[in-house]
PDB file of C-alpha atoms in Angstrom:
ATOM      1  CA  UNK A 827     -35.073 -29.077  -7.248  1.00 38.00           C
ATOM      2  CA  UNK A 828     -32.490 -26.391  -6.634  1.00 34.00           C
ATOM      3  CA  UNK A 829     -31.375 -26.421  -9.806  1.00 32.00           C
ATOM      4  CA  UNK A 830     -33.838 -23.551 -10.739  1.00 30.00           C
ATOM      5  CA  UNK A 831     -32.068 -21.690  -8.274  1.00 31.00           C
ATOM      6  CA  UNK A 832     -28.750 -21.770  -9.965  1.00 27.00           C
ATOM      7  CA  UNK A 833     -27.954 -18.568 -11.693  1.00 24.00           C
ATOM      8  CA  UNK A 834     -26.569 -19.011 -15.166  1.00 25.00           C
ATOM      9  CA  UNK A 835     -24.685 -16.215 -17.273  1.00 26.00           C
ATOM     10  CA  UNK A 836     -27.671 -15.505 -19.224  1.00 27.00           C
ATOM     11  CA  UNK A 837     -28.090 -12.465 -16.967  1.00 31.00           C
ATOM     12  CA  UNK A 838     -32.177 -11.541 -15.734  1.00 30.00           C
ATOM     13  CA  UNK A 839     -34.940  -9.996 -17.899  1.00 34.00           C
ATOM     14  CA  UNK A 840     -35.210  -6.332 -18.063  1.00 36.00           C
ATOM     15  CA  UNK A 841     -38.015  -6.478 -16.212  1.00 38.00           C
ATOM     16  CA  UNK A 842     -36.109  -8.324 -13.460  1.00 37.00           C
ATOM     17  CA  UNK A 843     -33.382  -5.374 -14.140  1.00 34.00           C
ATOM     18  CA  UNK A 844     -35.905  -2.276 -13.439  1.00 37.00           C
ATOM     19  CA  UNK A 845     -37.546  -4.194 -10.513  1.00 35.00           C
ATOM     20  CA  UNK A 846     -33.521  -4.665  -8.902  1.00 35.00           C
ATOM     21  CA  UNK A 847     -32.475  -1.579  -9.554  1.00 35.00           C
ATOM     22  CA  UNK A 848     -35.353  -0.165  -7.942  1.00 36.00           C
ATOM     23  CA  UNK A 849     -34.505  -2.038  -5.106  1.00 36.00           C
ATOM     24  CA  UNK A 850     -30.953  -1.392  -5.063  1.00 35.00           C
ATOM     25  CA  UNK A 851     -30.451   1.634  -6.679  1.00 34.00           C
ATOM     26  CA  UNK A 852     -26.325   1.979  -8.184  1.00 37.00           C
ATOM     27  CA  UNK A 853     -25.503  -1.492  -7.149  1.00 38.00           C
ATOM     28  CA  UNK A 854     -23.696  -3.885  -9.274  1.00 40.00           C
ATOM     29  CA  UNK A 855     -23.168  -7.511  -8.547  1.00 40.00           C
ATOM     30  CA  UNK A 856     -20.828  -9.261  -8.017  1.00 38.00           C
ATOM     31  CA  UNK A 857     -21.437 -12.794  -8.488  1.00 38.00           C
ATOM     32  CA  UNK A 858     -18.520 -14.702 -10.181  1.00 34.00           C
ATOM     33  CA  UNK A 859     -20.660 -16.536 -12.827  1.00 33.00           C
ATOM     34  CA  UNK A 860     -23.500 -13.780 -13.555  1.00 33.00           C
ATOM     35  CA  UNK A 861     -23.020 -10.622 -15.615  1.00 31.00           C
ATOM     36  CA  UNK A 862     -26.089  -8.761 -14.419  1.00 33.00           C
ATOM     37  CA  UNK A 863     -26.026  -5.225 -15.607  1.00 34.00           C
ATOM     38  CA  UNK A 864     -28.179  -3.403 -13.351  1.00 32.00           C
ATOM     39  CA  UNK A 865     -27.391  -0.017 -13.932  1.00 34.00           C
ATOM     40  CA  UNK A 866     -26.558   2.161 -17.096  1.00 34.00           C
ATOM     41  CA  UNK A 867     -25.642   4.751 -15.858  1.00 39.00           C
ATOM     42  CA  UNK A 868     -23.478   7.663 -17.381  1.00 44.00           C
ATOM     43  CA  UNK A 869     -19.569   7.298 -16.075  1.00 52.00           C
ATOM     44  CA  UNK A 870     -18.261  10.991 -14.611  1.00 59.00           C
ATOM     45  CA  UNK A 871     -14.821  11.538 -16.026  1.00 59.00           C
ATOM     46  CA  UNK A 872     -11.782  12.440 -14.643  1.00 62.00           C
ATOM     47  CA  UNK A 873     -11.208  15.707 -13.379  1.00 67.00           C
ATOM     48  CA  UNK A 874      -9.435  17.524 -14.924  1.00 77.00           C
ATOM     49  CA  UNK A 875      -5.402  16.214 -13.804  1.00 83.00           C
ATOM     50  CA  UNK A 876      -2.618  18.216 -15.548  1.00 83.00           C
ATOM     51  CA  UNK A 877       1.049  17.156 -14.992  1.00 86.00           C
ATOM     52  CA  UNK A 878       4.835  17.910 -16.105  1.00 88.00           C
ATOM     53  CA  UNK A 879       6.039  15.139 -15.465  1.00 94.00           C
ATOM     54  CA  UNK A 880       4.759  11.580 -15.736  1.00 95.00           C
ATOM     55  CA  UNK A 881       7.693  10.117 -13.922  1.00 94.00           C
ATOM     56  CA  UNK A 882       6.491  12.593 -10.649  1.00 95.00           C
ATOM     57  CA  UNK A 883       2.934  12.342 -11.036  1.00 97.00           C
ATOM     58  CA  UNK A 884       2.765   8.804 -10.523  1.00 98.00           C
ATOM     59  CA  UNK A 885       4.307   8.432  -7.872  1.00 97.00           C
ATOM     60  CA  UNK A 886       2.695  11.460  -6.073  1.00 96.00           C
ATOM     61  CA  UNK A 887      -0.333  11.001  -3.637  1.00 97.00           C
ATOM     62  CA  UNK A 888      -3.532  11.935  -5.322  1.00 96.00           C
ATOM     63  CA  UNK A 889      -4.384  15.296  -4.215  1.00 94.00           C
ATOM     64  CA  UNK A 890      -6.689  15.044  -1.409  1.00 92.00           C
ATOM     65  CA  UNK A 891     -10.509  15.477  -2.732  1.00 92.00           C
ATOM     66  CA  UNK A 892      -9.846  14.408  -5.710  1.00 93.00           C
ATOM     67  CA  UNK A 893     -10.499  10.996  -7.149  1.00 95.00           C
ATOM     68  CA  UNK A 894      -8.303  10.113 -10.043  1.00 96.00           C
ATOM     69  CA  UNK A 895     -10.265   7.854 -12.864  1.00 96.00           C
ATOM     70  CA  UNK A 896      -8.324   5.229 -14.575  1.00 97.00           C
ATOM     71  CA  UNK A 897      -8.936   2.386 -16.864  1.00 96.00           C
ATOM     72  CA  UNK A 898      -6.679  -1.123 -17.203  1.00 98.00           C
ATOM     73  CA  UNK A 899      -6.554  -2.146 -20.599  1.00 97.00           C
ATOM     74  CA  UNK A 900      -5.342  -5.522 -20.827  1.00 94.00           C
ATOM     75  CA  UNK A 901      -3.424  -6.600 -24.104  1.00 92.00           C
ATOM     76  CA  UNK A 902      -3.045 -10.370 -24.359  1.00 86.00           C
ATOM     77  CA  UNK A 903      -1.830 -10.342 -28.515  1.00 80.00           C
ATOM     78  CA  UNK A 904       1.523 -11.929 -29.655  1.00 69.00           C
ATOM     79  CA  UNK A 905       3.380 -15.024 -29.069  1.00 66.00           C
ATOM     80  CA  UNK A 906       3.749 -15.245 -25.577  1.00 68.00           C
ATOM     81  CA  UNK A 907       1.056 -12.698 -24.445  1.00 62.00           C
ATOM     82  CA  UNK A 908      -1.489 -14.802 -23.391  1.00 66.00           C
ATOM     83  CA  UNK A 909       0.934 -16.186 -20.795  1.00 76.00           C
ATOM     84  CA  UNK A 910       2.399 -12.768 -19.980  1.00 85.00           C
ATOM     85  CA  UNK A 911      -0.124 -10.043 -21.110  1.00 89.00           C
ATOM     86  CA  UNK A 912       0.477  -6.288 -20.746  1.00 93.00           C
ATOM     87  CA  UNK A 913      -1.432  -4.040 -18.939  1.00 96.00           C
ATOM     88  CA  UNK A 914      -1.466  -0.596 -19.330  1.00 97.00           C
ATOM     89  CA  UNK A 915      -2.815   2.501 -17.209  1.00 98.00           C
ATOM     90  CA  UNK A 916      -4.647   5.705 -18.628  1.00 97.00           C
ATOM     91  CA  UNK A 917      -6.616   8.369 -17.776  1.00 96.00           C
ATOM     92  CA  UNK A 918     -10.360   7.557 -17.974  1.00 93.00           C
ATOM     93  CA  UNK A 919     -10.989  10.997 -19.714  1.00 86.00           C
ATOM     94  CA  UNK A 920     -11.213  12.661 -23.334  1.00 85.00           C
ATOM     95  CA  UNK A 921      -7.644  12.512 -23.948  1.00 88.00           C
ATOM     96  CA  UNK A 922      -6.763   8.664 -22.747  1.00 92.00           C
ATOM     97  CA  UNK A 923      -3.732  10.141 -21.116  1.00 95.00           C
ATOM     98  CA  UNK A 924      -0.954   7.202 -20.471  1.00 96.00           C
ATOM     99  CA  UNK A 925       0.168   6.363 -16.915  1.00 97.00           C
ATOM    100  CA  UNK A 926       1.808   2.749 -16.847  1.00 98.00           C
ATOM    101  CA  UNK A 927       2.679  -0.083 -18.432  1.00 97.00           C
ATOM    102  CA  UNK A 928       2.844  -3.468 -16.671  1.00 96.00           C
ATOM    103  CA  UNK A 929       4.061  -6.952 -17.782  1.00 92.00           C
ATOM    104  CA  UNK A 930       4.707  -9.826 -15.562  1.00 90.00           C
ATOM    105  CA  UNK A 931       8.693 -10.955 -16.018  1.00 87.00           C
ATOM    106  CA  UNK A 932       9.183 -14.154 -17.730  1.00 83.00           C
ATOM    107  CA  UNK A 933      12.074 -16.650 -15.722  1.00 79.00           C
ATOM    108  CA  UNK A 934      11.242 -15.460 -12.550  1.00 80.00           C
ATOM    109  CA  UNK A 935      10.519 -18.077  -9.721  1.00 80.00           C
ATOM    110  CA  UNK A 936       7.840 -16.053  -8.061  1.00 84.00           C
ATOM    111  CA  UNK A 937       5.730 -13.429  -9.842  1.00 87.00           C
ATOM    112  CA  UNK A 938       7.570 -10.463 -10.911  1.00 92.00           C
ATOM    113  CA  UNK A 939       5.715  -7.558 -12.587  1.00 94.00           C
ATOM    114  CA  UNK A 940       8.089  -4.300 -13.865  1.00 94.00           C
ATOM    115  CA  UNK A 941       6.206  -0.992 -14.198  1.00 96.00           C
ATOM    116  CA  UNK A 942       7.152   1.687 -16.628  1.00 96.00           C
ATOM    117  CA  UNK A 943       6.002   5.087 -17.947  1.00 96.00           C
ATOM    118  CA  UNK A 944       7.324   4.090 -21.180  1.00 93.00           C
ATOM    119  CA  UNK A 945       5.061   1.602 -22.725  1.00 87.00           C
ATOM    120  CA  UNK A 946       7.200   0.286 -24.869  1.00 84.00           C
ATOM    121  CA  UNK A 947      10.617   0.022 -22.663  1.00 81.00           C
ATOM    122  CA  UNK A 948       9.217  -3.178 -19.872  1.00 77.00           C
ATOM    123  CA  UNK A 949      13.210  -3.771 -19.015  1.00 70.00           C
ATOM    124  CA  UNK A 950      14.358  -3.893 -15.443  1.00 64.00           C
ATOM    125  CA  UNK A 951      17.383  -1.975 -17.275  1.00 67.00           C
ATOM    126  CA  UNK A 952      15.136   0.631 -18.541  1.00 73.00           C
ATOM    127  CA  UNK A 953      15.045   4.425 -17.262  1.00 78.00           C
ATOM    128  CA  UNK A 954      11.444   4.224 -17.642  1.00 89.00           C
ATOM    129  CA  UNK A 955      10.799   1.591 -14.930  1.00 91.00           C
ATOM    130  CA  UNK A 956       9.430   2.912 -11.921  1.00 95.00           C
ATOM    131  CA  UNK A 957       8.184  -0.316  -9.614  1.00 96.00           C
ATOM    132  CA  UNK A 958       8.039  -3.152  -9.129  1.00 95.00           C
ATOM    133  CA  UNK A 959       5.261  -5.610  -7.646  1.00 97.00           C
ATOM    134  CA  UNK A 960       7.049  -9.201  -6.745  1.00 96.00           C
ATOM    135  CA  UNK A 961       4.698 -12.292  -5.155  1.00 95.00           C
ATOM    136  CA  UNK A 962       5.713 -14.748  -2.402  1.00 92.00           C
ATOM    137  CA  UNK A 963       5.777 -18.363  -3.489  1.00 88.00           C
ATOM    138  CA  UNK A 964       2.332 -19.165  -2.790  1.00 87.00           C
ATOM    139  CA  UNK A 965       1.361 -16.312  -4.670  1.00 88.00           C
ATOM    140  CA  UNK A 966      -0.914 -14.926  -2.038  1.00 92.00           C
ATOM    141  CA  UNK A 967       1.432 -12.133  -0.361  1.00 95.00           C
ATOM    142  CA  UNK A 968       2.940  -8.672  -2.435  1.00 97.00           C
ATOM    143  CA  UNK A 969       5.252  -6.112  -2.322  1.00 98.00           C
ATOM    144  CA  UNK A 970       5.445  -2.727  -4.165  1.00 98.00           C
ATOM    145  CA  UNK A 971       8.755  -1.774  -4.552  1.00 97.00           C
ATOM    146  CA  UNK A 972       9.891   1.735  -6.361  1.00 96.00           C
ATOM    147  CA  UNK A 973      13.174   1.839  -8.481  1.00 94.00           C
ATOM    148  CA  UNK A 974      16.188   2.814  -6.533  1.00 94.00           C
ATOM    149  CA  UNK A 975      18.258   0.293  -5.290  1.00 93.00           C
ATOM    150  CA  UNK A 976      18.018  -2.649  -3.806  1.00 94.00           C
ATOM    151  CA  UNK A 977      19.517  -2.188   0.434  1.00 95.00           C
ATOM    152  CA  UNK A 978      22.671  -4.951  -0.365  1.00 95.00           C
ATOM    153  CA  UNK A 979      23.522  -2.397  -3.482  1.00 95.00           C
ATOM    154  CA  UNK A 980      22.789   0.904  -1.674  1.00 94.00           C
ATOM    155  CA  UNK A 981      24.650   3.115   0.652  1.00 95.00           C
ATOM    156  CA  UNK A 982      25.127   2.139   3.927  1.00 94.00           C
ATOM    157  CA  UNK A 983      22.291   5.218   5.261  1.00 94.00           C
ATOM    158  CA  UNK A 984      19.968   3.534   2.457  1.00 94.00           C
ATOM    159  CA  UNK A 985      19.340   7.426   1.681  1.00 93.00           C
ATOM    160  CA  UNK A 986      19.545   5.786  -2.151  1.00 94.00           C
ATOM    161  CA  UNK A 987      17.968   2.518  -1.198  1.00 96.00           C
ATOM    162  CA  UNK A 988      14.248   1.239  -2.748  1.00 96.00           C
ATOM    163  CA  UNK A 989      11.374   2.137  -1.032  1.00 98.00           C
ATOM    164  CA  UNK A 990       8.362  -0.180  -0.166  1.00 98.00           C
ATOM    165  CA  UNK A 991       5.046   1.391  -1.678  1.00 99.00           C
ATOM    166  CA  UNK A 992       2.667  -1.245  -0.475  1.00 99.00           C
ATOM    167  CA  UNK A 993       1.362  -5.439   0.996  1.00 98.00           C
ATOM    168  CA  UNK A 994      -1.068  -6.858  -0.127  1.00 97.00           C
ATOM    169  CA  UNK A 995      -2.202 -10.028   1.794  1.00 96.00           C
ATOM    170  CA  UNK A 996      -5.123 -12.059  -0.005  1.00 93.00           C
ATOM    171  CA  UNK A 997      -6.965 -14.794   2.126  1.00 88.00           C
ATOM    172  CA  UNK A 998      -7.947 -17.402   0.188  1.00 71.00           C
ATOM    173  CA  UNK A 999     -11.476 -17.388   1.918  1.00 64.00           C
ATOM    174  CA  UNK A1000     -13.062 -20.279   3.516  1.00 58.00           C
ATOM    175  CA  UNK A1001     -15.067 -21.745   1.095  1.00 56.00           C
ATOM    176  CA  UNK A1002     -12.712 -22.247  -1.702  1.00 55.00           C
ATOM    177  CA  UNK A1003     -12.130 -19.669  -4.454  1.00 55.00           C
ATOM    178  CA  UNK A1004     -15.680 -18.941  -4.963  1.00 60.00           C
ATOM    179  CA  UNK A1005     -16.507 -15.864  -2.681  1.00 63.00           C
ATOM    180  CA  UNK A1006     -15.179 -12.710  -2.804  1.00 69.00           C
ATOM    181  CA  UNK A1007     -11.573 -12.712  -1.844  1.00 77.00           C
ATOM    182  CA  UNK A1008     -10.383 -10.723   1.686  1.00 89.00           C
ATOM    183  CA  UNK A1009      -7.480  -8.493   0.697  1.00 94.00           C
ATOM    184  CA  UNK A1010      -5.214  -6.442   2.916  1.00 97.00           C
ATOM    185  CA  UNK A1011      -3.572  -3.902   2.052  1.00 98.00           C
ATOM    186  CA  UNK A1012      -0.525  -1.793   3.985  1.00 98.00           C
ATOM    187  CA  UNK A1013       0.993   1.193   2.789  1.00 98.00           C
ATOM    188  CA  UNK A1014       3.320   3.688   4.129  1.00 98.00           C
ATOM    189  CA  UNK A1015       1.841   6.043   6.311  1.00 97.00           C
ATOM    190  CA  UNK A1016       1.701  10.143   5.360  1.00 95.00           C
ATOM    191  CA  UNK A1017       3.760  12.839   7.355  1.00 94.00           C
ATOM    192  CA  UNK A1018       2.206  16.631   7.816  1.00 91.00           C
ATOM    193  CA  UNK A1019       2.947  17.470   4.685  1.00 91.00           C
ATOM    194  CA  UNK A1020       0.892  14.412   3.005  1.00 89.00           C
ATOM    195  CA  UNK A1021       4.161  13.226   2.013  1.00 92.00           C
ATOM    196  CA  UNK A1022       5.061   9.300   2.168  1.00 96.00           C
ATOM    197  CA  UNK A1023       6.850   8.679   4.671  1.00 96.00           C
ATOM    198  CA  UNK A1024       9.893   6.505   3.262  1.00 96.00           C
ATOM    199  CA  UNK A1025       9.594   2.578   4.225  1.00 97.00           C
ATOM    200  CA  UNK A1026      13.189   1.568   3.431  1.00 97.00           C
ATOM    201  CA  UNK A1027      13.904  -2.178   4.385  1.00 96.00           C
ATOM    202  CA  UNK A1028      17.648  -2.600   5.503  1.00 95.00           C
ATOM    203  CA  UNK A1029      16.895  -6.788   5.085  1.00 92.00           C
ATOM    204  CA  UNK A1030      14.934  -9.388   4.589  1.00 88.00           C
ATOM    205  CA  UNK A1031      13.861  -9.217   8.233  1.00 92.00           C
ATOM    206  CA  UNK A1032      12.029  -5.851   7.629  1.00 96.00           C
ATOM    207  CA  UNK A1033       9.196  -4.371   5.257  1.00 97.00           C
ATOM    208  CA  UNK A1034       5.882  -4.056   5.005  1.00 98.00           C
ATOM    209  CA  UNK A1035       4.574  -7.716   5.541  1.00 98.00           C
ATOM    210  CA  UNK A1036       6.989  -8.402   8.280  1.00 98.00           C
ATOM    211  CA  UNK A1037       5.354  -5.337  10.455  1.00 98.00           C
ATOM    212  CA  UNK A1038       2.012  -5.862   9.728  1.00 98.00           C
ATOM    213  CA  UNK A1039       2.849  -9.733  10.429  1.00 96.00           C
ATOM    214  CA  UNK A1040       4.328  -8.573  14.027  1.00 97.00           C
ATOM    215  CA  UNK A1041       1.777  -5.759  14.540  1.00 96.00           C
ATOM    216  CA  UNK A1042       4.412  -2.660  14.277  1.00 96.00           C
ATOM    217  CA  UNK A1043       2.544  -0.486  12.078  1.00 96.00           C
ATOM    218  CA  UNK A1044       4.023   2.424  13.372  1.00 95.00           C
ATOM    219  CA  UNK A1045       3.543   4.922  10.314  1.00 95.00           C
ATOM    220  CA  UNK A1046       1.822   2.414   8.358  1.00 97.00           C
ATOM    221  CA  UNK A1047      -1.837   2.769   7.312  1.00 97.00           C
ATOM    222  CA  UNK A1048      -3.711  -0.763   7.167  1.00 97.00           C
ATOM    223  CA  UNK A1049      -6.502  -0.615   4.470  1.00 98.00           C
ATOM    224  CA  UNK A1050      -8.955  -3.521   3.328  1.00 97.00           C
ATOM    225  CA  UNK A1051     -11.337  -4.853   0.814  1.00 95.00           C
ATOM    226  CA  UNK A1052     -15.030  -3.378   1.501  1.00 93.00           C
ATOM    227  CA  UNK A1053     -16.891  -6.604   2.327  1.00 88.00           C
ATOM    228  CA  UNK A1054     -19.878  -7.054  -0.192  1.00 85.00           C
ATOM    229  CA  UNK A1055     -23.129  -7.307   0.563  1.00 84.00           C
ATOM    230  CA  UNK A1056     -24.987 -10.518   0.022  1.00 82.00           C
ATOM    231  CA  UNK A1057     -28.105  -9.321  -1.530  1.00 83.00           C
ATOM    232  CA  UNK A1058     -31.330 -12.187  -1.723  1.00 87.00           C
ATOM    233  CA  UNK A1059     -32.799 -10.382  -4.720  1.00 86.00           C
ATOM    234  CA  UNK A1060     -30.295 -10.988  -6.862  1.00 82.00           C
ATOM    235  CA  UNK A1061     -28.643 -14.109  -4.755  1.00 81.00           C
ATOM    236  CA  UNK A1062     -25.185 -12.411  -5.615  1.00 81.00           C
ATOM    237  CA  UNK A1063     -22.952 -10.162  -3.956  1.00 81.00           C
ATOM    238  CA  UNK A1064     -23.079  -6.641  -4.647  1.00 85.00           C
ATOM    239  CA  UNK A1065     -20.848  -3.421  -3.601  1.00 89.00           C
ATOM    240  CA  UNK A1066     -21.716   0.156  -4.803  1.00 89.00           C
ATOM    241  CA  UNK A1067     -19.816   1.843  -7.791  1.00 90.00           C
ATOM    242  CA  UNK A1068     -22.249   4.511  -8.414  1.00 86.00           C
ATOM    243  CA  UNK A1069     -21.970   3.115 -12.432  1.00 86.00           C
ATOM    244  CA  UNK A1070     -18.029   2.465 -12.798  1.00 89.00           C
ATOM    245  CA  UNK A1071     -18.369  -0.728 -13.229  1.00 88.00           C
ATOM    246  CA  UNK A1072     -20.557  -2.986 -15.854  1.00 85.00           C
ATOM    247  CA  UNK A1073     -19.800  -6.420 -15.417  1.00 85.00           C
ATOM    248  CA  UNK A1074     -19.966  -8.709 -12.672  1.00 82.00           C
ATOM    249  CA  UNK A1075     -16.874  -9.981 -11.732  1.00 82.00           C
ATOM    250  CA  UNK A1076     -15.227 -11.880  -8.839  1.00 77.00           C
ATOM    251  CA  UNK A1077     -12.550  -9.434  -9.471  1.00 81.00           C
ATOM    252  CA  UNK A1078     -14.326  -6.072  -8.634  1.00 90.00           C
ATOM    253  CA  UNK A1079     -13.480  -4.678  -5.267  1.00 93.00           C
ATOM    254  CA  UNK A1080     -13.204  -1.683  -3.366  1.00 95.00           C
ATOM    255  CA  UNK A1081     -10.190  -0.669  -1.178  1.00 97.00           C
ATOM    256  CA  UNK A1082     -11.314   0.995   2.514  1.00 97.00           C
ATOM    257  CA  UNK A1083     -10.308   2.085   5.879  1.00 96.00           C
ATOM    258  CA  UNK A1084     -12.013   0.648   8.518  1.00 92.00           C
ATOM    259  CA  UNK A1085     -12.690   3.940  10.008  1.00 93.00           C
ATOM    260  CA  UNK A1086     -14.099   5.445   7.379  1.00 94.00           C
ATOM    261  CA  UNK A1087     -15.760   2.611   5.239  1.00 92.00           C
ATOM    262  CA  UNK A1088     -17.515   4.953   3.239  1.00 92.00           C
ATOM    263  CA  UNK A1089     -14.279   6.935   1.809  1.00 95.00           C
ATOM    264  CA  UNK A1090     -13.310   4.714  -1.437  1.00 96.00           C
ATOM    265  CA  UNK A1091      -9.413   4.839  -1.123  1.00 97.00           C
ATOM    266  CA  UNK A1092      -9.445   2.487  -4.743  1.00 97.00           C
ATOM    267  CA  UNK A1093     -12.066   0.878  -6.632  1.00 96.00           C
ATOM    268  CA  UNK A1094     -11.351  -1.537  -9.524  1.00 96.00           C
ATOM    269  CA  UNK A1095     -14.177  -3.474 -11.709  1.00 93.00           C
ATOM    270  CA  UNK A1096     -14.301  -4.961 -15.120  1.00 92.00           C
ATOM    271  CA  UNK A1097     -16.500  -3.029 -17.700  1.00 93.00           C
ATOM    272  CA  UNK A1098     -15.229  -5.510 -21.137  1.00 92.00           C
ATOM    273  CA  UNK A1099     -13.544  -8.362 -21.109  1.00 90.00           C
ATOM    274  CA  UNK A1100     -10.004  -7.020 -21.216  1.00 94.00           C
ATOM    275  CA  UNK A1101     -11.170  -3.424 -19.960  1.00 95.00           C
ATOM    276  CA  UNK A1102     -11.297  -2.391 -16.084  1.00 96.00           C
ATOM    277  CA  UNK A1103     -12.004   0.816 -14.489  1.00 96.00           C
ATOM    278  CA  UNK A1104      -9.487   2.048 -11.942  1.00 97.00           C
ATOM    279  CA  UNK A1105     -10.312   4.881  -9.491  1.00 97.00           C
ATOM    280  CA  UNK A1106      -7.808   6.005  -6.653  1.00 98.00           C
ATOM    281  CA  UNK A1107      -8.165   8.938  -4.212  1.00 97.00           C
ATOM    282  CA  UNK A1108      -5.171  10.246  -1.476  1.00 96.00           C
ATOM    283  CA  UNK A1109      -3.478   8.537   0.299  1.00 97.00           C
ATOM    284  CA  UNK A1110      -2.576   6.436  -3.155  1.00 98.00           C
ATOM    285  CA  UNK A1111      -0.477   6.893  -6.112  1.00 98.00           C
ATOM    286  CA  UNK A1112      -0.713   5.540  -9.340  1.00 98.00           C
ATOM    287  CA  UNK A1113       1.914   3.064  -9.102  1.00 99.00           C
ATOM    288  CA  UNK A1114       0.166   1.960  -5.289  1.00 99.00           C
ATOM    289  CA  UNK A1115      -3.239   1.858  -7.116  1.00 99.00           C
ATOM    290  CA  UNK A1116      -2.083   0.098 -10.865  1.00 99.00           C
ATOM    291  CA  UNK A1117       0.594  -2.215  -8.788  1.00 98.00           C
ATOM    292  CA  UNK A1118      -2.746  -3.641  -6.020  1.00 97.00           C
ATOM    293  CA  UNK A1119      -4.849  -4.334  -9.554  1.00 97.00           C
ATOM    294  CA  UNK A1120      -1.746  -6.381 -11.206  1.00 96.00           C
ATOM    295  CA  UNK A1121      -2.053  -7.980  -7.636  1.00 95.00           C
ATOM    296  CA  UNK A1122      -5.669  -9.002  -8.413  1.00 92.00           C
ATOM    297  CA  UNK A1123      -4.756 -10.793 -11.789  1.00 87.00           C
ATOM    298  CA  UNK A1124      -2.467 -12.988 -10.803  1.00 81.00           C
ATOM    299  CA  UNK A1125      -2.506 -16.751 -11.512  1.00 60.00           C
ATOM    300  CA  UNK A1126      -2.760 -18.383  -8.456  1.00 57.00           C
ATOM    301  CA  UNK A1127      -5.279 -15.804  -7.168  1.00 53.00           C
ATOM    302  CA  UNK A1128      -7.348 -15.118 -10.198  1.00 48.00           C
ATOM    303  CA  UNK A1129     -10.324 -17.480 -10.730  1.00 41.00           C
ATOM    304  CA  UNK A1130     -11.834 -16.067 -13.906  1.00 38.00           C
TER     305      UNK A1130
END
């Protein structure tokens, strides 16, 4: 029967393993239930990123050329932590350097995640928060806010008023939760000087979703998952991440512009169980890139 064809965690043989990766040389799938490691190879580290200030850096594009290697660790010890774990952002090199922090607000009616450079200061209050990603009610639509103010609290020129940083949009796909999920993402487009340009909502009636929604993406840039590759070998779906990421995961995707499919804006994949590899490149900052993987772990969207 069919059953046979079912693929169970156990993984394939190593001799299934050297035959696939023959075939598909750097490919890792992607099939929600099957942890097939077929490749081993040795992870490049960061370049070499030097900063004075944290606060600056992560908001700053990635310098163009340059692709900045992260890892997620998530933390899901104490009381309530299971519930609401934290994540936090480093450097994926020698020194582990610390980004972010990220921890989903408790009492909040949709999901609320605060960002901070201090990892042990989550407050909204805090001088160390820096963004903030907040979820419609279905839990399927995000915005990225930074920390100034919010436009009702801000000077009437909003010259002191929050920025938008990014949407994303996740399609529940057709069949259910099983496939790989379609993600959009918008962020604000770049001026000549590869500077943001600043997205400052006045109202409710304006941001990020609401343009892309009415198709004014006027200095916007409009970015999506890479779409995986069903692959008959393996029956799963695999993307390439030339060894950055171990495990098969329904969470693993790659961020892409559909004009240049090839040029990995952000790539994020689970190599542990609580450990995930992070990788952005310009036009993304760390808070864009950590704030679109919080995205990815959310409740309603999660399936593993």
């Amino acid at each position: 029967g069919s059953a046979s064809h079912k693929i169970h965690d156990s993984g394939y043989s190593l001799q299934d393993c050297q035959r696939l990766s023959t075939l598909i040389p750097n490919f890792q799938s992607l099939h929600p239930r099957n942890i097939s490691m077929l490749l081993k190879e040795e992870r490049a580290p960061s370049p070499v990123i030097e900063f004075d200030s944290l606060e600056k850096f992560v908001m700053q594009p990635a310098e163009q050329g340059i692709t900045v290697k992260c890892r997620v660790t998530r933390d899901k010890r104490g009381v309530d932590r299971g519930l609401y774990p934290t994540y936090y952002l480093h450097l994926d090199n020698e020194k582990k350097v610390f980004l972010l922090a990220g921890r989903k607000r408790k009492k909040s009616t949709t999901s609320n995640y605060l960002i901070s450079i201090d990892p042990t200061d989550l407050s909204r209050g805090g001088e160390n928060y820096v963004g903030k990603l907040r979820s419609n009610l279905m839990g399927t639509k995000f915005t990225v806010f930074d920390n100034a103010l919010h436009p009702d609290r801000a000077l009437p020129d909003l010259s002191n008023a929050r920025q938008e940083l990014a949407a994303i949009i996740y399609e529940t796909n057709v069949l259910g939760m099983k496939g790989p999920r379609r993600m959009t993402v918008i962020i604000p487009g770049m001026n000549k000087d590869c500077e943001r340009v600043p997205i400052q909502p006045r109202n409710d009636n304006d941001g990020l979703l609401i343009r892309y929604q009415n198709r004014k993406m006027e200095n916007l840039i409009e970015l999506h998952n890479k779409t995986p590759v069903w692959n008959e070998e393996t029956a799963s779906h695999v993307l390439n991440f030339a060894g950055r990421v171990t495990q098969a995961s329904i969470k693993n995707f790659q961020i892409v512009h559909s004009k240049d499919v090839d040029y990995i804006i952000m790539q994020f994949g689970r190599v542990a169980d609580d450990v995930f590899t992070l990788d952005y490149s310009y036009p993304l900052c760390a808070v864009q890139a950590f704030a679109i993987a919080l995205s990815s772990f959310d409740g309603k969207i999660a399936c593993e």
